[in-house]
Each structure stands twice: as C-alpha cells, then as structure tokens.
Short mmCIF file of C-alpha atoms in Angstrom, two decimals:
data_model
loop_
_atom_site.label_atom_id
_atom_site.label_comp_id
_atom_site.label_asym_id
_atom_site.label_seq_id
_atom_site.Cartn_x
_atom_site.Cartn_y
_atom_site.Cartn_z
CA UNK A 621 0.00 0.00 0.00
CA UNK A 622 1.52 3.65 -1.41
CA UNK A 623 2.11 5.66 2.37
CA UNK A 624 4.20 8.57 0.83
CA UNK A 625 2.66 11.44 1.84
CA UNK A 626 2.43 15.14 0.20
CA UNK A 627 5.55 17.31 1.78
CA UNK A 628 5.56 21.54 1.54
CA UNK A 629 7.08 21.81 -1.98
CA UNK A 630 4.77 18.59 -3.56
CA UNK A 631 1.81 19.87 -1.85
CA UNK A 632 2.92 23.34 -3.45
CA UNK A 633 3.09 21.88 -6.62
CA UNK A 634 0.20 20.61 -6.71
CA UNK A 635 -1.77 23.20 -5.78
CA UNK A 636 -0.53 25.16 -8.75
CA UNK A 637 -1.18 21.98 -11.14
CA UNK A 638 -5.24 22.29 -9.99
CA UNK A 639 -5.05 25.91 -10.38
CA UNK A 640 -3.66 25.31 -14.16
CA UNK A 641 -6.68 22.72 -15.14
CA UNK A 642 -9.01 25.19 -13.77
CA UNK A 643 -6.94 28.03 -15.63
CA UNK A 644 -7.30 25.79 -18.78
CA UNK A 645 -10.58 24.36 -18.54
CA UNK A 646 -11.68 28.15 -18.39
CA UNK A 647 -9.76 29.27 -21.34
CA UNK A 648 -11.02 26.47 -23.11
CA UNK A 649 -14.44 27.56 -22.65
CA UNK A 650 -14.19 31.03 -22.70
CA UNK A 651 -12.29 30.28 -26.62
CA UNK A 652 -15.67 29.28 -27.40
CA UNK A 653 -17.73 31.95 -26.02
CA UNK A 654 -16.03 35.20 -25.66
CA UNK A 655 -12.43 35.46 -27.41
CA UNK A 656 -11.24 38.50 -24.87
CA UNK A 657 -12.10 36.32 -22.08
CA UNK A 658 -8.60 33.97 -23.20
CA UNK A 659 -6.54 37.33 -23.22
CA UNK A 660 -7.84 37.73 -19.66
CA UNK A 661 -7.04 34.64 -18.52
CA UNK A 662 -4.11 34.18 -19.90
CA UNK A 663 -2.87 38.02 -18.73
CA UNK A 664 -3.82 36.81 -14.76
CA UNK A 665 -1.78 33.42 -15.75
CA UNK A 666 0.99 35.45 -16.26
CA UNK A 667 0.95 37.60 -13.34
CA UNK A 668 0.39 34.86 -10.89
CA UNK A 669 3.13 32.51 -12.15
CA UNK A 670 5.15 35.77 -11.95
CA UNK A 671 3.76 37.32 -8.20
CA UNK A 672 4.75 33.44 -7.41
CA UNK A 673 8.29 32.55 -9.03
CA UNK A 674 9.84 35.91 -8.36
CA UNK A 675 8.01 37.18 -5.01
CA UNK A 676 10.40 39.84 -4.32
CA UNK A 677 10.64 41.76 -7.22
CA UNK A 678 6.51 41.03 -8.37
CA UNK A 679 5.73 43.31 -5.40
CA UNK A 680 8.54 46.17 -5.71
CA UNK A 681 7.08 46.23 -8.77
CA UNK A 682 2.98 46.60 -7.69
CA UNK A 683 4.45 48.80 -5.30
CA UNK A 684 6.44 51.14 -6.94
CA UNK A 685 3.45 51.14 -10.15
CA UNK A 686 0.34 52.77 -7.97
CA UNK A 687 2.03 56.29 -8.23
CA UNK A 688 1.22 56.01 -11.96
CA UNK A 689 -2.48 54.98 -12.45
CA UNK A 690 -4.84 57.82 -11.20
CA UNK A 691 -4.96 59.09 -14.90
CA UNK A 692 -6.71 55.99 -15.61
CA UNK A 693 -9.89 56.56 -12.75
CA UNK A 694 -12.23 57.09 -14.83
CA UNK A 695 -11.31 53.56 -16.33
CA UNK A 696 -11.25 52.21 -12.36
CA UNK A 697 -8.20 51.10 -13.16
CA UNK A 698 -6.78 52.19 -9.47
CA UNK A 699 -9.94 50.58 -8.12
CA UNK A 700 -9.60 47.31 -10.14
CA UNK A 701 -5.45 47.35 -9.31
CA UNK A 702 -6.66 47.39 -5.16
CA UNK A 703 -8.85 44.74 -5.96
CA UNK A 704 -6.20 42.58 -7.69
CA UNK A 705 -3.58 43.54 -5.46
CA UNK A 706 -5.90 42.35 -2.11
CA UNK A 707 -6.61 38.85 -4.33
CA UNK A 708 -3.14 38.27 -4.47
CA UNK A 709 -2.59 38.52 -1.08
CA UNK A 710 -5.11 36.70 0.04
CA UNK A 711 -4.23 34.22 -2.05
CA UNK A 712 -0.43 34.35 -1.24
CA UNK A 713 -1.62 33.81 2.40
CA UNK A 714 -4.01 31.14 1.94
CA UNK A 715 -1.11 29.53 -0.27
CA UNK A 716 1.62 29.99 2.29
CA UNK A 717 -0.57 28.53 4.97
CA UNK A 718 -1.25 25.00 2.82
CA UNK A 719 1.96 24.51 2.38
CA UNK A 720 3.23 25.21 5.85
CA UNK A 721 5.86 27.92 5.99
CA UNK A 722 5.05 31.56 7.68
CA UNK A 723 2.71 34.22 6.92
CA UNK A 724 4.52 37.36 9.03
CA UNK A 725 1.87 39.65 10.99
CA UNK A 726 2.77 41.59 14.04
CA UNK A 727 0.57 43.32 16.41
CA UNK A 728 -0.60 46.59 14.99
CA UNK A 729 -1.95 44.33 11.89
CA UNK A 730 -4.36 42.83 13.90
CA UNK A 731 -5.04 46.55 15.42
CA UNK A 732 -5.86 48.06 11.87
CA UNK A 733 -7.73 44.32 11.07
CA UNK A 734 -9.83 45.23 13.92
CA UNK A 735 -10.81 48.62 13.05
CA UNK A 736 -11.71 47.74 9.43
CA UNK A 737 -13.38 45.14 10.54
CA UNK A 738 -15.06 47.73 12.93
CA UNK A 739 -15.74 50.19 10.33
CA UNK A 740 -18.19 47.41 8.86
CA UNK A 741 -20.78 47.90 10.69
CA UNK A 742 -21.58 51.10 9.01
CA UNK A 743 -22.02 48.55 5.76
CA UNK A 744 -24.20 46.37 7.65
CA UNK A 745 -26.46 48.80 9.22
CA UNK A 746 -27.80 49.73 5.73
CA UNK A 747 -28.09 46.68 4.29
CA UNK A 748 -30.44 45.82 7.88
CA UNK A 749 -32.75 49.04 7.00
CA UNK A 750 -30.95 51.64 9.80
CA UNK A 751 -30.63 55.33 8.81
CA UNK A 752 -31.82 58.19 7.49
CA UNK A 753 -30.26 57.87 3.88
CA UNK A 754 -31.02 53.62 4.36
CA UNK A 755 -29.90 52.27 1.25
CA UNK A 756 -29.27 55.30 -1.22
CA UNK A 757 -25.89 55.88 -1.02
CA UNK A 758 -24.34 52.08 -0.14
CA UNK A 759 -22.65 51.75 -2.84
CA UNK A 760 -20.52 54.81 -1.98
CA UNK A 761 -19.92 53.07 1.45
CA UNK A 762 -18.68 49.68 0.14
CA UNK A 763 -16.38 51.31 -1.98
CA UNK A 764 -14.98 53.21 0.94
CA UNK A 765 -14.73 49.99 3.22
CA UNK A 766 -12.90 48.87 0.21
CA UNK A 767 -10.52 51.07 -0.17
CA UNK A 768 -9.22 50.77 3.78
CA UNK A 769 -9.25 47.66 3.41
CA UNK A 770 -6.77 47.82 0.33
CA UNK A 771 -4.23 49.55 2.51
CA UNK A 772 -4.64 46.61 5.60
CA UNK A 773 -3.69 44.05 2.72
CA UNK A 774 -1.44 46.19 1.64
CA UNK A 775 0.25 46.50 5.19
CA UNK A 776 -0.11 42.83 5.42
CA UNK A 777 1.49 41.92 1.51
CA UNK A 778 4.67 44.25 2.40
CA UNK A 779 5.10 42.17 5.96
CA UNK A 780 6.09 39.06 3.41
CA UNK A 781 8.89 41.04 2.61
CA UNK A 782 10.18 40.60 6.56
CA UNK A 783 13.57 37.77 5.80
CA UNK A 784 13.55 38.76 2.53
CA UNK A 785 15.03 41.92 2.00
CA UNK A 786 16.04 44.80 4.37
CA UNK A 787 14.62 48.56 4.95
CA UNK A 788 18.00 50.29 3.73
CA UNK A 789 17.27 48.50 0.40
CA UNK A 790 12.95 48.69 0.23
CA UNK A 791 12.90 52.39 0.72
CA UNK A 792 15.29 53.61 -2.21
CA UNK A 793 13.34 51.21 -4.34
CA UNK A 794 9.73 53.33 -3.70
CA UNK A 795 11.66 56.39 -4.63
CA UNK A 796 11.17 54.79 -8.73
CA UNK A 797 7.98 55.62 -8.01
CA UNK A 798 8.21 59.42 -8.47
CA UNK A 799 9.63 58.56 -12.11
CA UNK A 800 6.40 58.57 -13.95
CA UNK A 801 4.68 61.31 -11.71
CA UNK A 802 7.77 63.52 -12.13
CA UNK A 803 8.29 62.98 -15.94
CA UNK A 804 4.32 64.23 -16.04
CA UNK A 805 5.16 67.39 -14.35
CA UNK A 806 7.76 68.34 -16.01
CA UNK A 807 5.40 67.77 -19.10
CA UNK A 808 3.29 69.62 -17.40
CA UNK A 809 5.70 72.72 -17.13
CA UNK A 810 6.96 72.36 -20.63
CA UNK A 811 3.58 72.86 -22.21
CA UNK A 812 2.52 75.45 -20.28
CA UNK A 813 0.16 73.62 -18.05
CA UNK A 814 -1.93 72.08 -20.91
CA UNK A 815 -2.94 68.93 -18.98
CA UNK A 816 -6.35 69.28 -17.72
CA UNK A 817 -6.62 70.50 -13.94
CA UNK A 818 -8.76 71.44 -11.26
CA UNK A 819 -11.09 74.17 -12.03
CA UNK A 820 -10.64 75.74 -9.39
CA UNK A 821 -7.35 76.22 -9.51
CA UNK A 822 -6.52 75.18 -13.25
CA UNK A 823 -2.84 76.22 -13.46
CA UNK A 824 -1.67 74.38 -10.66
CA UNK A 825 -0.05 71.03 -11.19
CA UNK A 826 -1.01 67.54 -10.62
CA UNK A 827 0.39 65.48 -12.61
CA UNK A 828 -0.80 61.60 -12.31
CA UNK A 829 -2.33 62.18 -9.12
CA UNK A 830 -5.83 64.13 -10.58
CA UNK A 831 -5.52 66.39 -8.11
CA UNK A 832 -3.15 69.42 -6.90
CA UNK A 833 -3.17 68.57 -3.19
CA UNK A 834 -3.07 65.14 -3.19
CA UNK A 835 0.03 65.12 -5.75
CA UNK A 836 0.89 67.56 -3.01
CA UNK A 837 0.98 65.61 0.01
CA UNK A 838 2.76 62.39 -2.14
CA UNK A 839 5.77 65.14 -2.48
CA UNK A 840 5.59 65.86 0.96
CA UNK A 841 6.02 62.19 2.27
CA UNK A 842 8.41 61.49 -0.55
CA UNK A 843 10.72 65.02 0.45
CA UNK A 844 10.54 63.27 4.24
CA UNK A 845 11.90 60.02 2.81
CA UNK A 846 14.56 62.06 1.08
CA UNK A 847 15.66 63.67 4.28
CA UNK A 848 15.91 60.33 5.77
CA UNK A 849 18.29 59.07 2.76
CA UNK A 850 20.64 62.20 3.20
CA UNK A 851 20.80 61.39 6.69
CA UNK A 852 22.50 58.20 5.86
CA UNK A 853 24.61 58.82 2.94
CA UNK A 854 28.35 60.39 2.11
CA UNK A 855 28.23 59.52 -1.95
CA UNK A 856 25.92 60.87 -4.70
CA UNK A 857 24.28 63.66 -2.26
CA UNK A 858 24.53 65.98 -5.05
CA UNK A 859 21.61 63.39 -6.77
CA UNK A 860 19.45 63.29 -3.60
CA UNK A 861 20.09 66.95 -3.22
CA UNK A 862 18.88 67.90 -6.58
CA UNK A 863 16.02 65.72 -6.35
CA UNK A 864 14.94 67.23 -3.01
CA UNK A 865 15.02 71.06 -4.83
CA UNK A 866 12.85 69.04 -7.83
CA UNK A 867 10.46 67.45 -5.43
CA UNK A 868 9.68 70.82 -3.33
CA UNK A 869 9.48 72.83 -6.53
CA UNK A 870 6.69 71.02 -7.05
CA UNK A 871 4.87 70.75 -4.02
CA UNK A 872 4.75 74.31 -4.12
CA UNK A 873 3.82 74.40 -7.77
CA UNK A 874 1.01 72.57 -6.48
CA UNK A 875 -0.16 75.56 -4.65
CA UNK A 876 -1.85 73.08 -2.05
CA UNK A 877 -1.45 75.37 0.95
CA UNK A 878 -2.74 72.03 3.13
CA UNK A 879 1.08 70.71 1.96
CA UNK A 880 2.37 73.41 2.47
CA UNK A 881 1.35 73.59 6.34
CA UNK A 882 1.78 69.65 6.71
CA UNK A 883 5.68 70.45 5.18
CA UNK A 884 6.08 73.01 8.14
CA UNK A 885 4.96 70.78 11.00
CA UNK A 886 7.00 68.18 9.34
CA UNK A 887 10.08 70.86 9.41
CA UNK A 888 9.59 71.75 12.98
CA UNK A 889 8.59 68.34 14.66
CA UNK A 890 11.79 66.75 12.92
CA UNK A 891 14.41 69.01 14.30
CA UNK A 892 13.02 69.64 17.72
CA UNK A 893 14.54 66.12 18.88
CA UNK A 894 17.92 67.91 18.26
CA UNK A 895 16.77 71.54 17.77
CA UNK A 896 20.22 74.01 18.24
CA UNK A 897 20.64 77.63 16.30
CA UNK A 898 21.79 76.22 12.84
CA UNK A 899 18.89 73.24 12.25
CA UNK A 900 16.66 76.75 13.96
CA UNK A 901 17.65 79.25 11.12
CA UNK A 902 17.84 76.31 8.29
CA UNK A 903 14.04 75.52 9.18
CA UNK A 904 12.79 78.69 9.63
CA UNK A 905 14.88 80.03 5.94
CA UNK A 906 13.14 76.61 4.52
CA UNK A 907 10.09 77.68 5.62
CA UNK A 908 10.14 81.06 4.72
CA UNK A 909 11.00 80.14 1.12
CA UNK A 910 8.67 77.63 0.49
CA UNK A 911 6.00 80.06 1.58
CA UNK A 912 7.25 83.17 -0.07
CA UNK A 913 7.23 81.32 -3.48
CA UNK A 914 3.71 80.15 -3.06
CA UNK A 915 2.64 83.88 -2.04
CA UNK A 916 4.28 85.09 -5.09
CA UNK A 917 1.88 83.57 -7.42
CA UNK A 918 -1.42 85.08 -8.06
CA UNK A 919 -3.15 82.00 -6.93
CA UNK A 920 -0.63 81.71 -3.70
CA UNK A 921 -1.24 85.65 -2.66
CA UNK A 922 -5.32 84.72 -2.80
CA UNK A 923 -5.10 81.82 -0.98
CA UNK A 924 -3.16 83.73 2.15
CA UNK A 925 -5.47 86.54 1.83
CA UNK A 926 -8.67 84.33 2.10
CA UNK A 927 -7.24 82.87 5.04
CA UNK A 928 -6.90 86.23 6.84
CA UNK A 929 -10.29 87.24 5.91
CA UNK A 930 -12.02 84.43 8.27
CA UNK A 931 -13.45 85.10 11.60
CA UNK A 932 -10.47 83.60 13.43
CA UNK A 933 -8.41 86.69 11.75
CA UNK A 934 -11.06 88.92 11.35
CA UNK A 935 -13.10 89.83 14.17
CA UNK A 936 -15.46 91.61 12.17
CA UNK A 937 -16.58 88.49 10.57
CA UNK A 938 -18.82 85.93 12.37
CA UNK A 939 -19.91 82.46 11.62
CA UNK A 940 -23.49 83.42 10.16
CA UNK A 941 -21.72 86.23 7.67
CA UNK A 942 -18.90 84.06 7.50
CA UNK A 943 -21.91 81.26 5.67
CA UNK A 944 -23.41 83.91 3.83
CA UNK A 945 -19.94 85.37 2.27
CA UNK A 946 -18.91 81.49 1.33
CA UNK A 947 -21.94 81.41 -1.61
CA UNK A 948 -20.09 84.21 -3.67
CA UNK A 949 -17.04 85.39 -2.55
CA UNK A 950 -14.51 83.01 -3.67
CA UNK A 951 -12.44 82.47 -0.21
CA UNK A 952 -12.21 78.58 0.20
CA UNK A 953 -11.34 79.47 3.85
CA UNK A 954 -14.67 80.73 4.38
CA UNK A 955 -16.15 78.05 2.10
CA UNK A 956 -14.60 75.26 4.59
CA UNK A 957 -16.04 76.96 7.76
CA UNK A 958 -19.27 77.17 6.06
CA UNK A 959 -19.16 73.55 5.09
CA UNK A 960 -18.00 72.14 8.28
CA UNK A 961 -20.97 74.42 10.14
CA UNK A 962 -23.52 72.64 7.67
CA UNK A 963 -21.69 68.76 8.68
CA UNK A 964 -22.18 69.64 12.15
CA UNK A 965 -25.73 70.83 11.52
CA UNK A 966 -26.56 67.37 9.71
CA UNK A 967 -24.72 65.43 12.30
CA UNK A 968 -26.93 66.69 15.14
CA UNK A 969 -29.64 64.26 13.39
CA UNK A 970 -27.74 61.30 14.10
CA UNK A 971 -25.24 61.98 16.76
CA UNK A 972 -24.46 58.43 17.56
CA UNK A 973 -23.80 56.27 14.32
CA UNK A 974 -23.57 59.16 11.76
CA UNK A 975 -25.11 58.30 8.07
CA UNK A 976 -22.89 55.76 6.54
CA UNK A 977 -19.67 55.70 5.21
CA UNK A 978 -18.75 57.89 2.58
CA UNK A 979 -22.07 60.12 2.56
CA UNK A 980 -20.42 63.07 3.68
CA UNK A 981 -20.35 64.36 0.14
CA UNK A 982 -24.47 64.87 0.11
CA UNK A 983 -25.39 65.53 3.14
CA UNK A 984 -24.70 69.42 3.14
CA UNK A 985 -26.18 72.15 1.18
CA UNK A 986 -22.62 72.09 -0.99
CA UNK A 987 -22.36 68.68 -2.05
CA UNK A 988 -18.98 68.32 -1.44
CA UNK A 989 -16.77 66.57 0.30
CA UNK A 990 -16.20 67.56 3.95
CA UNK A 991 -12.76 69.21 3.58
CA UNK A 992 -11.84 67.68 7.34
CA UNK A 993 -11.39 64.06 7.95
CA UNK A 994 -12.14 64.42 11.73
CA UNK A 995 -15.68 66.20 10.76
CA UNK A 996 -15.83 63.56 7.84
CA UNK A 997 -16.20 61.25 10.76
CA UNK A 998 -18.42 62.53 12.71
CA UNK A 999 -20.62 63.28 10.30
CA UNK A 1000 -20.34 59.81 8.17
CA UNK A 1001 -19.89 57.18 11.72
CA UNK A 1002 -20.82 59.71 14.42
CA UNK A 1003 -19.64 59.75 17.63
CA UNK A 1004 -19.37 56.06 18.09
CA UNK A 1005 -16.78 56.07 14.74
CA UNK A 1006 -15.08 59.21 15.18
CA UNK A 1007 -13.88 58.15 18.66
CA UNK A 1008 -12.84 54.82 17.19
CA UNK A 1009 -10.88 56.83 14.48
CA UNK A 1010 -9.25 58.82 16.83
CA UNK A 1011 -8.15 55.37 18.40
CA UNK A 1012 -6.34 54.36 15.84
CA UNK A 1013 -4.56 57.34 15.16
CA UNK A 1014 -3.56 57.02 18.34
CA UNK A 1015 -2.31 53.32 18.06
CA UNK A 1016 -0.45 54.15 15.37
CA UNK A 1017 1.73 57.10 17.07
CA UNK A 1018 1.87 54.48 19.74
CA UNK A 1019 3.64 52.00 17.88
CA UNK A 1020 5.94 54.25 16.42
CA UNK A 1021 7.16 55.75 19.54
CA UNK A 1022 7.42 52.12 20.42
CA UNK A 1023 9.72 51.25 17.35
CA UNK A 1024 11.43 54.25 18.17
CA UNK A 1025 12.52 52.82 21.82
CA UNK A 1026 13.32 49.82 20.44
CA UNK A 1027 15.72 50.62 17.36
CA UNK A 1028 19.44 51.35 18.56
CA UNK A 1029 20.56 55.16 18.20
CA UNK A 1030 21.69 55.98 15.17
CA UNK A 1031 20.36 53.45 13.02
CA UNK A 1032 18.38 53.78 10.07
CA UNK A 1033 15.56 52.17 11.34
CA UNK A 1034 15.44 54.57 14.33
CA UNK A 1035 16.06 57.85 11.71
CA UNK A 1036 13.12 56.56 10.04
CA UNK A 1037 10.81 56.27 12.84
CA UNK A 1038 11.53 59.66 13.58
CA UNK A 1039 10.83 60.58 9.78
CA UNK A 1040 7.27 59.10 10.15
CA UNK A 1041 6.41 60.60 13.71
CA UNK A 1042 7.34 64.19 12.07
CA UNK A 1043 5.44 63.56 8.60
CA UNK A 1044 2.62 62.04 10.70
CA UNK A 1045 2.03 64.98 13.21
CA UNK A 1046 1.64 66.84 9.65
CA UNK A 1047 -0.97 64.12 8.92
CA UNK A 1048 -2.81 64.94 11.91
CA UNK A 1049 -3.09 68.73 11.00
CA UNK A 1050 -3.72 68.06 7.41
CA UNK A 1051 -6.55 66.36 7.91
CA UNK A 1052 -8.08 69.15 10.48
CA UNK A 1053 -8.25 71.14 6.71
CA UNK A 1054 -8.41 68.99 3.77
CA UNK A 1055 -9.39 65.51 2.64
CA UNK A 1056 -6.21 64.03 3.46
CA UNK A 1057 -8.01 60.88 4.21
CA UNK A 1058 -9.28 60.60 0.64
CA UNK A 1059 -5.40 61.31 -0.74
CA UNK A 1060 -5.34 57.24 -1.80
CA UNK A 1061 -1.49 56.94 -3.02
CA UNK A 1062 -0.23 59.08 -0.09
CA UNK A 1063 -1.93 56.13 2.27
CA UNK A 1064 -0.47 53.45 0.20
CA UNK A 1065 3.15 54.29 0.31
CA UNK A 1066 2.37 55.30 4.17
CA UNK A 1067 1.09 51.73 4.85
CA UNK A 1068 4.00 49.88 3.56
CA UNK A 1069 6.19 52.65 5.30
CA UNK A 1070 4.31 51.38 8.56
CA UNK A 1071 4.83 47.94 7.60
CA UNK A 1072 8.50 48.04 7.21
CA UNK A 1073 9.27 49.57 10.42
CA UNK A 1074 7.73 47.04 12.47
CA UNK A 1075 9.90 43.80 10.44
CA UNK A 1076 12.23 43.84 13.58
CA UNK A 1077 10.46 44.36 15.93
CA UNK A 1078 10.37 41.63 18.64
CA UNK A 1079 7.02 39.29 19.02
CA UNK A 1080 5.72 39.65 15.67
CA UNK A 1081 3.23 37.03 15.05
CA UNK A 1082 2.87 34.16 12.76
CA UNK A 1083 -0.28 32.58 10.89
CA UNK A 1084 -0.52 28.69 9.90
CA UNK A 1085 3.04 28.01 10.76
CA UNK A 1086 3.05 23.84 11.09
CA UNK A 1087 5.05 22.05 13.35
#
C-alpha cells in the first residue's frame, strides 16, 4: 500500500497543477464563447506565475506602479489594481498557509484588522434598514470599506517582505515611483500647463495624481523620505540633493497650501529632537521660502489673503456672515467653515452612528466633500466612529514611539521612525483642513512605510506556521 505522503514543496506543486486545469478548462471555454475572455485569462496566468516565481521583485514592482495609475480613474483602473492587489494577497496567504511555511503579521496588523473590521458595521447597518439615507448611497460606502481595506492588505502583503530583504534596500526602491509622476510634471511645465486640472485652480499642477493637493501631500512624504536618505549617505548627495530642490518645486507648484502647512509641521517636529541655532535658522529660511514662493503667485497671494479674511483673523466676521460670504465670494477658507458648520448641523440628526460611510459628500447644502477628515467622521460614523478613528490614530503614534525605543541610536531604522512621527504629526493637522483621508497613493506608500518599520520588531506574530 503507497504511504508517501504530500511534503511543503509537492503539496505546493500541486496546488498550482489544480489551479492550471481550472486556468485551462476556463480558457477552453471562454475560446468558445467570448475570445477576450482567453486574453484575460491568460494576462492573470501570467501575473500569478510571476507574483509566485519571483516574489520579491513582483511586489517592488505593484508597489512602486500605484504612483502612476490615477490618470486611468475614470477607467477604475486604481480601483480594479486594489482589488487585484488584495486577491493576491489573500491568495499568497491562503497559499503559504497550505503549504506550511510563515505568513509574518505583528501586532498593529491585527489593530488596523480590527478597526476595518469595525468600520463594517456602518455597511451592515444599511443593508439591515438603519438610517436616514437607508440604502441610497451604499454603494458609496462599500467602496470606501474597500478602499481601507486595500491599505490593511497592503500592510499585510509588504510584511512578506520581513527575511527577505532589508529597509536600507525597500525604501530607495519606492523612490522609482516618483519617475512617472515627475516625468508628467515636467510635461506639465513644458507645455505650459496644458494637462487638464482642477477648475478651481486650473494652473496648478497635478500630474498623475488628478488632483493638486493630493500630488501635493505624495511630495511631501516622498521630500521626508529624502531627508531620511541624506541622513545616511556620504556619496551621490549631489543626486538626492537635486532631487529634493525638484520634489519641493513642485509641491509648491502645487499651490496646495494644506502641503504646504503639513511640510512646516513636518520641518519643525523633525528638528526639535535635536533643535540648536543652525537646524533653527535652516528651518525657519526653509520655511520662509517655500511660503514666499507660493505667495508670489497670483493664486498663492489669494489663498493667504482668504485665510486672513475668516473670523479667526477677522473679528469683524462671524460664523453666520462668515456662511453667507462662502456662496459668492470666492475664499475657500470661508467656504470650509461654512461647510463644516452645515456637517455639524446634519450630524446633530444622528449623533451616535452618523449616516454611513462615505455620505459626507451629500449631506450638506454644498455637495462636497467635507474638507476635514475628523468632521468627515463625525458626520459619516458619528460619535461612536469618530472616537474609534481617533483610536487608531492614536495606536499608530503608539507603535511608532514604540519602534522608536526599540531601534538602537543611530540606526536607520530609528532615523526613520523619527521621519514618520514628524510627517505624521503633519498628517494629523492636514486632515483638520483637507481631505487628506481621501489622498489614496499618499496612504499606500504610508502603509507599507508602517509595515516596514515594524519587520524587527520583537514578538511579531505568525499565521498557519506547522510544526
């Protein structure tokens, strides 16, 4: 009687032989039917035997791509790329844990599992007939769920990587992402701004983000990761020096002043650790500059002069004129207060549990989107979600003041954990005036930041690992 029994590598192997019948038997049929179905088919054949026989490099890749699709949104090809990229992880997982070897999590995964898991009640409560909107505007919260959920399986894909290949090495590889973006904006500049922009702001750049502030804030993390690398560097700082002058250029060609104010808080929460009179005066001449170019444009000079012209500069100005003013005047300053006055308004009609994910957008007079994530909460999850968000901010400043403790001085892994406490403290006033939380690609490349600072951490956690 046969007794040999299946080990990791055979059991391996035959897992991918049944998913190649199933592969064929498909194309087989789909020949028959629908001829673009076999290009399909064929296409995911490809990228699966390649996500599989080169792990490594098939994610560097999917990471280092998303800078480059949100031209393509109107074709969902960023929403169908999430979707994709969370199958492949949960297959990858599923895979790893037939065969027997280790699927690396660590403890703020299962913190960020549990919120998003958390968050779905506010798709459930629709579907169950709760709320004033009930079922109107679901769809709009499913995709939302989605897209947090994207960045947890993209946190846990880049926690693969732990063994495999070390932070020094990951980080220079994201900066290939700002290749495409980049060459875009400097298309962007040689033709005189011809790409289609914002309308409200239509000769500001944004390159392959869609939008001026959120190609804003994907300079800003990428200028703090640039920092980081001249920290730790004595050759080619002439390259990452150039690139640094390239990359704020453009955030302030942006004219996002939300980047702009994140870059300062960035500025002055990364040199107060070892704040003396030289890192003082370089900050404050950075800051100066960056803001002086921005008020030297016509649409720069506007922007600073809308923001004085708001109650908390103008005591002649109160919230009621302050509303009125916002229908005609032009100021977005006074826009946003009136906006976040009509949020609270409509919160106050379900203070508890809010009206559903992503239904901030029509539940004001404007028809916008809420312009601060905190209100966004409030008004979208109520009180019950908006202290849960504020949680998990706070777990993750948590966790990186832990990594911080635990990485030896002077290491790159400690240099970086101060990087992301600075550019997150920026995050946290960001979001008090913008949609931040909506910025997709600045999440992405923050959650596989997050990820890679917590690969050495001690008592990380293992799934399926057999004895």
């Amino acid at each position: 009687m046969l007794t040999n029994k299946f080990n990791s590598s055979s059991y391996g192997a035959f897992l991918v032989g049944l998913a190649g019948m199933a592969i064929g038997v498909a194309v087989g049929f789909g020949a028959g039917a629908i001829p673009v179905v076999v290009g399909l088919l064929l296409g995911v054949v490809a990228v699966l035997v390649f996500f599989f026989a080169r792990f490594e490099q098939a994610v560097l890749t999917l990471l280092v791509l998303r800078s480059s699709l949100d031209p393509f949104s109107a074709q969902q090809i960023p929403a169908a790329f999430a979707i994709g990229l969370d199958a492949l992880t949960i297959l990858y997982v599923i895979v790893q844990i037939l065969i027997g070897k280790k699927v690396h999590t660590d403890k703020f995964f299962w913190i960020f599992a549990g919120w998003v898991a958390f968050l779905g009640i506010w798709i459930v409560l629709p579907i169950v007939g709760w709320g004033l909107l009930g079922k109107t505007y679901l769809g709009d919260g499913i995709r939302e769920w989605t897209r947090i959920f994207s960045w947890l399986m993209t946190y846990l894909l880049v926690m693969q990587l732990k063994g495999k290949i070390h932070l020094q090495k990951i980080i220079p590889v994201l900066f290939f992402s700002l290749l495409i973006p980049l060459i875009v904006g400097f298309l962007q500049l040689a033709i005189n701004f011809s790409f289609p922009a914002t309308t409200y702001c239509p000769n500001c750049f944004s390159s392959t983000l869609g939008h001026p502030s959120t190609f804003g804030t994907f300079l800003f993390l990428f200028i703090g990761l640039t920092l980081w690398k001249l920290s730790h560097i004595q050759k080619n700082r002439w390259f990452w020096l150039t690139l640094l002058g390239n990359l704020a250029f453009f955030m302030v060609m942006t004219k996002s002043l939300t980047s702009l104010i994140m870059m300062s808080v960035f500025v002055i929460v990364l040199i107060t650790p070892k704040l003396n009179l030289l890192r003082l005066i370089g900050a404050i001449l950075f800051i100066t500059i960056i803001f002086y170019l921005f008020a030297s444009t016509e649409f720069g000079s506007e922007k600073l002069a809308g923001v004085l012209e708001t109650p908390v500069f103008n005591q002649d100005l109160d919230i009621s004129r302050t509303i009125l003013l916002s229908f005609g005047d032009g100021n977005s300053a006074n826009w946003r207060i009136a906006q976040w006055s009509f949020l609270i308004d409509a919160w106050k009609q379900s203070p508890l549990l809010g009206y559903g994910l992503g239904t901030s957008k029509y539940i004001t007079y404007f028809q916008n989107y809420a312009h601060n994530d905190y209100l966004r909460y409030l008004a979208e999850t109520g009180i019950i979600g908006l202290i849960s968000f504020i949680v998990f901010l706070g777990m993750q400043i948590v966790y990186l003041a832990k990594y911080l403790r635990n990485s030896p001085l002077g290491s790159p892994r400690r240099s970086i954990c101060v990087t992301m406490i600075a550019i997150f403290a920026a995050i946290l006033i960001g979001m008090a005036t913008d949609n931040v939380w909506n910025h997709t690609t600045f999440f992405f490349y923050w959650w596989l930041l997050f990820a890679i600072v917590g690969w050495e951490e001690e008592g990380g956690k293992e799934l399926g690992v057999r004895s």
